[in-house]
Tab-separated table of C-alpha atoms in Angstrom:
chain	number	residue	atom	x	y	z
A	1	ILE	CA	-52.817	-3.934	-10.113
A	2	TYR	CA	-50.245	-4.627	-7.764
A	3	SER	CA	-48.303	-7.843	-8.541
A	4	ASP	CA	-46.176	-10.190	-6.413
A	5	ASP	CA	-43.108	-9.130	-8.222
A	6	ASP	CA	-44.115	-5.213	-7.754
A	7	ALA	CA	-44.232	-6.029	-3.928
A	8	ASN	CA	-41.037	-8.024	-4.130
A	9	SER	CA	-39.116	-5.480	-5.998
A	10	ASP	CA	-40.277	-2.791	-3.478
A	11	ALA	CA	-39.441	-4.794	-0.361
A	12	SER	CA	-36.243	-5.580	-1.969
A	13	SER	CA	-35.406	-1.963	-2.735
A	14	ALA	CA	-36.505	-1.057	0.709
A	15	CYS	CA	-33.851	-3.467	1.976
A	16	SER	CA	-31.265	-2.475	-0.109
A	17	GLU	CA	-31.874	1.452	0.929
A	18	ARG	CA	-32.125	0.263	4.487
A	19	SER	CA	-28.807	-1.513	4.290
A	20	PHE	CA	-27.128	1.102	2.230
A	21	GLY	CA	-28.130	3.878	4.714
A	22	SER	CA	-26.803	1.746	7.622
A	23	ARG	CA	-23.596	1.188	5.825
A	24	ASN	CA	-23.332	5.008	5.175
A	25	GLY	CA	-24.572	6.471	8.266
A	26	GLY	CA	-28.136	6.139	7.929
A	27	ALA	CA	-30.017	7.556	10.948
A	28	GLY	CA	-28.558	8.336	14.258
A	29	PRO	CA	-25.349	9.407	15.197
A	30	HIS	CA	-23.454	9.852	11.666
A	31	PHE	CA	-19.750	10.324	12.946
A	32	LEU	CA	-20.166	6.911	15.068
A	33	ARG	CA	-21.619	5.066	12.227
A	34	GLN	CA	-18.621	6.162	10.002
A	35	THR	CA	-16.098	5.370	12.561
A	36	GLU	CA	-17.878	1.719	12.863
A	37	ASP	CA	-17.859	1.658	8.887
A	38	VAL	CA	-14.067	2.341	8.793
A	39	ALA	CA	-13.513	-0.061	11.802
A	40	GLU	CA	-15.274	-2.512	9.662
A	41	VAL	CA	-13.587	-1.951	6.546
A	42	LEU	CA	-10.098	-2.571	8.216
A	43	ASN	CA	-10.982	-5.742	9.671
A	44	HIS	CA	-12.137	-7.044	6.486
A	45	CYS	CA	-8.868	-5.948	4.943
A	46	ALA	CA	-6.803	-7.439	7.533
A	47	SER	CA	-8.923	-10.489	7.450
A	48	SER	CA	-7.178	-13.959	6.578
A	49	ASN	CA	-9.758	-14.645	4.325
A	50	TRP	CA	-8.802	-13.578	0.948
A	51	SER	CA	-12.393	-12.671	-0.402
A	52	GLU	CA	-13.068	-10.662	3.062
A	53	ARG	CA	-9.782	-8.764	2.332
A	54	LYS	CA	-10.931	-8.046	-1.427
A	55	GLU	CA	-14.614	-6.836	0.087
A	56	GLY	CA	-12.640	-4.714	2.534
A	57	LEU	CA	-10.761	-3.149	-0.030
A	58	LEU	CA	-13.920	-2.409	-2.178
A	59	GLY	CA	-15.185	-0.949	1.075
A	60	LEU	CA	-11.954	1.338	1.460
A	61	GLN	CA	-12.184	2.225	-2.063
A	62	ASN	CA	-15.778	3.387	-1.827
A	63	LEU	CA	-14.618	5.425	1.364
A	64	LEU	CA	-11.575	6.865	-0.214
A	65	LYS	CA	-13.736	8.131	-3.166
A	66	GLY	CA	-16.400	9.733	-1.052
A	67	GLN	CA	-13.225	11.916	0.335
A	68	ARG	CA	-13.673	10.292	3.672
A	69	THR	CA	-10.256	11.233	5.547
A	70	LEU	CA	-9.071	8.388	7.961
A	71	SER	CA	-8.214	9.680	11.655
A	72	ARG	CA	-4.570	9.349	12.626
A	73	VAL	CA	-5.270	5.985	14.402
A	74	GLU	CA	-7.113	4.628	11.549
A	75	LEU	CA	-4.299	5.670	9.244
A	76	LYS	CA	-1.537	4.020	11.216
A	77	ARG	CA	-3.518	1.023	11.391
A	78	LEU	CA	-4.107	1.011	7.526
A	79	CYS	CA	-0.454	1.607	6.952
A	80	GLU	CA	0.276	-1.417	9.009
A	81	ILE	CA	-2.072	-3.495	6.602
A	82	PHE	CA	-1.027	-2.071	3.631
A	83	THR	CA	2.563	-2.880	4.367
A	84	ARG	CA	1.404	-6.622	4.809
A	85	MET	CA	-0.658	-6.807	1.567
A	86	PHE	CA	2.601	-5.748	-0.557
A	87	ALA	CA	3.127	-9.519	0.041
A	88	ASP	CA	-0.481	-10.626	-0.392
A	89	PRO	CA	-0.165	-13.973	-2.200
A	90	HIS	CA	-3.884	-13.457	-3.859
A	91	SER	CA	-3.419	-11.945	-7.186
A	92	LYS	CA	-6.908	-10.436	-7.310
A	93	VAL	CA	-6.430	-8.814	-3.720
A	94	PHE	CA	-3.216	-7.708	-4.869
A	95	SER	CA	-4.302	-6.202	-8.020
A	96	MET	CA	-7.317	-4.583	-6.051
A	97	PHE	CA	-4.896	-3.133	-3.191
A	98	LEU	CA	-2.815	-1.303	-5.739
A	99	GLU	CA	-5.664	0.316	-7.222
A	100	THR	CA	-6.758	1.281	-3.717
A	101	LEU	CA	-3.268	2.445	-2.724
A	102	VAL	CA	-3.423	5.146	-5.523
A	103	ASP	CA	-6.589	6.503	-3.904
A	104	PHE	CA	-5.114	6.434	-0.572
A	105	ILE	CA	-2.099	8.144	-1.402
A	106	GLU	CA	-3.956	10.954	-3.380
A	107	LEU	CA	-6.216	11.699	-0.700
A	108	HIS	CA	-3.774	11.265	2.327
A	109	ARG	CA	-0.268	12.128	0.984
A	110	ASP	CA	0.198	14.951	3.478
A	111	ASP	CA	-0.264	12.129	6.285
A	112	LEU	CA	1.669	9.807	4.930
A	113	GLN	CA	5.295	10.903	4.979
A	114	ASP	CA	6.281	8.523	7.877
A	115	TRP	CA	5.359	5.616	6.026
A	116	LEU	CA	7.037	6.776	2.674
A	117	PHE	CA	10.210	4.916	3.221
A	118	VAL	CA	8.148	1.526	3.271
A	119	LEU	CA	5.723	2.447	0.581
A	120	LEU	CA	8.661	3.671	-1.745
A	121	THR	CA	10.788	0.848	-1.110
A	122	GLN	CA	7.934	-1.627	-1.375
A	123	LEU	CA	6.796	-0.308	-4.767
A	124	LEU	CA	10.411	-0.226	-6.071
A	125	LYS	CA	10.879	-4.002	-4.934
A	126	LYS	CA	7.437	-5.193	-6.964
A	127	MET	CA	9.053	-3.471	-10.123
A	128	GLY	CA	11.960	-5.820	-10.068
A	129	ALA	CA	9.313	-8.889	-9.397
A	130	ASP	CA	7.924	-10.952	-12.332
A	131	LEU	CA	4.342	-9.898	-12.302
A	132	LEU	CA	1.723	-9.969	-14.922
A	133	GLY	CA	1.995	-7.027	-17.360
A	134	SER	CA	-1.453	-5.701	-15.922
A	135	VAL	CA	-0.116	-5.882	-12.532
A	136	GLN	CA	2.943	-4.318	-13.290
A	137	ALA	CA	1.112	-1.302	-14.812
A	138	LYS	CA	-0.770	-0.998	-11.894
A	139	VAL	CA	2.709	-0.888	-9.525
A	140	GLN	CA	4.197	1.748	-12.140
A	141	LYS	CA	1.042	3.859	-11.769
A	142	ALA	CA	1.356	3.764	-7.816
A	143	LEU	CA	4.964	4.591	-7.983
A	144	ASP	CA	4.102	7.446	-10.511
A	145	VAL	CA	1.472	8.700	-7.806
A	146	THR	CA	4.064	8.341	-5.202
A	147	ARG	CA	6.600	10.337	-6.871
A	148	ASP	CA	4.321	13.036	-7.743
A	149	SER	CA	2.911	13.133	-4.170
A	150	PHE	CA	5.917	13.620	-1.982
A	151	PRO	CA	8.668	16.280	-1.868
A	152	LEU	CA	11.749	15.203	-3.945
A	153	GLU	CA	14.200	15.599	-1.165
A	154	LEU	CA	12.276	13.265	1.140
A	155	GLN	CA	12.008	10.679	-1.739
A	156	PHE	CA	15.884	11.269	-2.681
A	157	ASN	CA	17.018	10.862	1.078
A	158	ILE	CA	14.771	7.673	1.299
A	159	LEU	CA	16.263	6.117	-1.922
A	160	MET	CA	19.683	6.863	-0.594
A	161	ARG	CA	18.934	4.922	2.344
A	162	PHE	CA	17.823	1.820	0.256
A	163	ILE	CA	20.625	1.843	-1.795
A	164	VAL	CA	23.427	2.090	0.735
A	165	ASP	CA	21.528	-0.407	3.154
A	166	GLN	CA	23.693	-3.487	3.595
A	167	THR	CA	20.667	-5.967	4.133
A	168	GLN	CA	19.055	-4.738	0.593
A	169	THR	CA	20.221	-6.551	-2.502
A	170	PRO	CA	17.862	-5.051	-5.032
A	171	ASN	CA	17.852	-6.730	-8.579
A	172	LEU	CA	18.571	-4.944	-12.030
A	173	LYS	CA	15.082	-4.127	-12.590
A	174	VAL	CA	14.836	-2.381	-9.088
A	175	LYS	CA	17.687	-0.574	-9.926
A	176	VAL	CA	16.571	0.666	-13.303
A	177	ALA	CA	13.094	1.678	-11.412
A	178	ILE	CA	15.152	3.626	-8.609
A	179	LEU	CA	16.956	5.643	-11.459
A	180	ASP	CA	13.991	5.740	-13.782
A	181	ASN	CA	12.161	9.026	-12.316
A	182	ARG	CA	8.824	9.559	-14.629
A	183	SER	CA	7.840	12.434	-12.354
A	184	ASP	CA	7.309	15.590	-14.194
A	185	ASN	CA	7.731	17.799	-11.064
A	186	GLN	CA	11.687	18.245	-11.612
């Protein structure tokens, strides 16, 4: 009554469940496993291989969607990784990064005020870049979420610093993005 396909299916399911369980805590010290998972995800995000970075971003999205908050050390490392990802040369990774960035901002907005200057200025610079329409829409969404997530006074101070910085030469699109405030919290 039991076919080989059923047995293989059951074995495959057991392996998948075991793999899934080990990735998400499984048996044993749950917190330790989560910490290892986050470290593994961050290592993938920091990889020089684009497919590993993409895999890391997928893992990070799953953690963030599961409301897994990051420790201060994990946040610091992720902000450093994300700062580099603003210049990611691979379009698939960059696109996924922008999606993940929105989830990250929404979950950790209270912990990101020290990184807001980098976040806001990098998003504004990307608004001035020649990007595909779909990617430009993701940049705009990340910028909108950023504008809605942080105090306006803090954003204003950052924008003023950015505008008067002699080392910055924003193009016309960036200047328009600075002046265009689509935020509803005014």
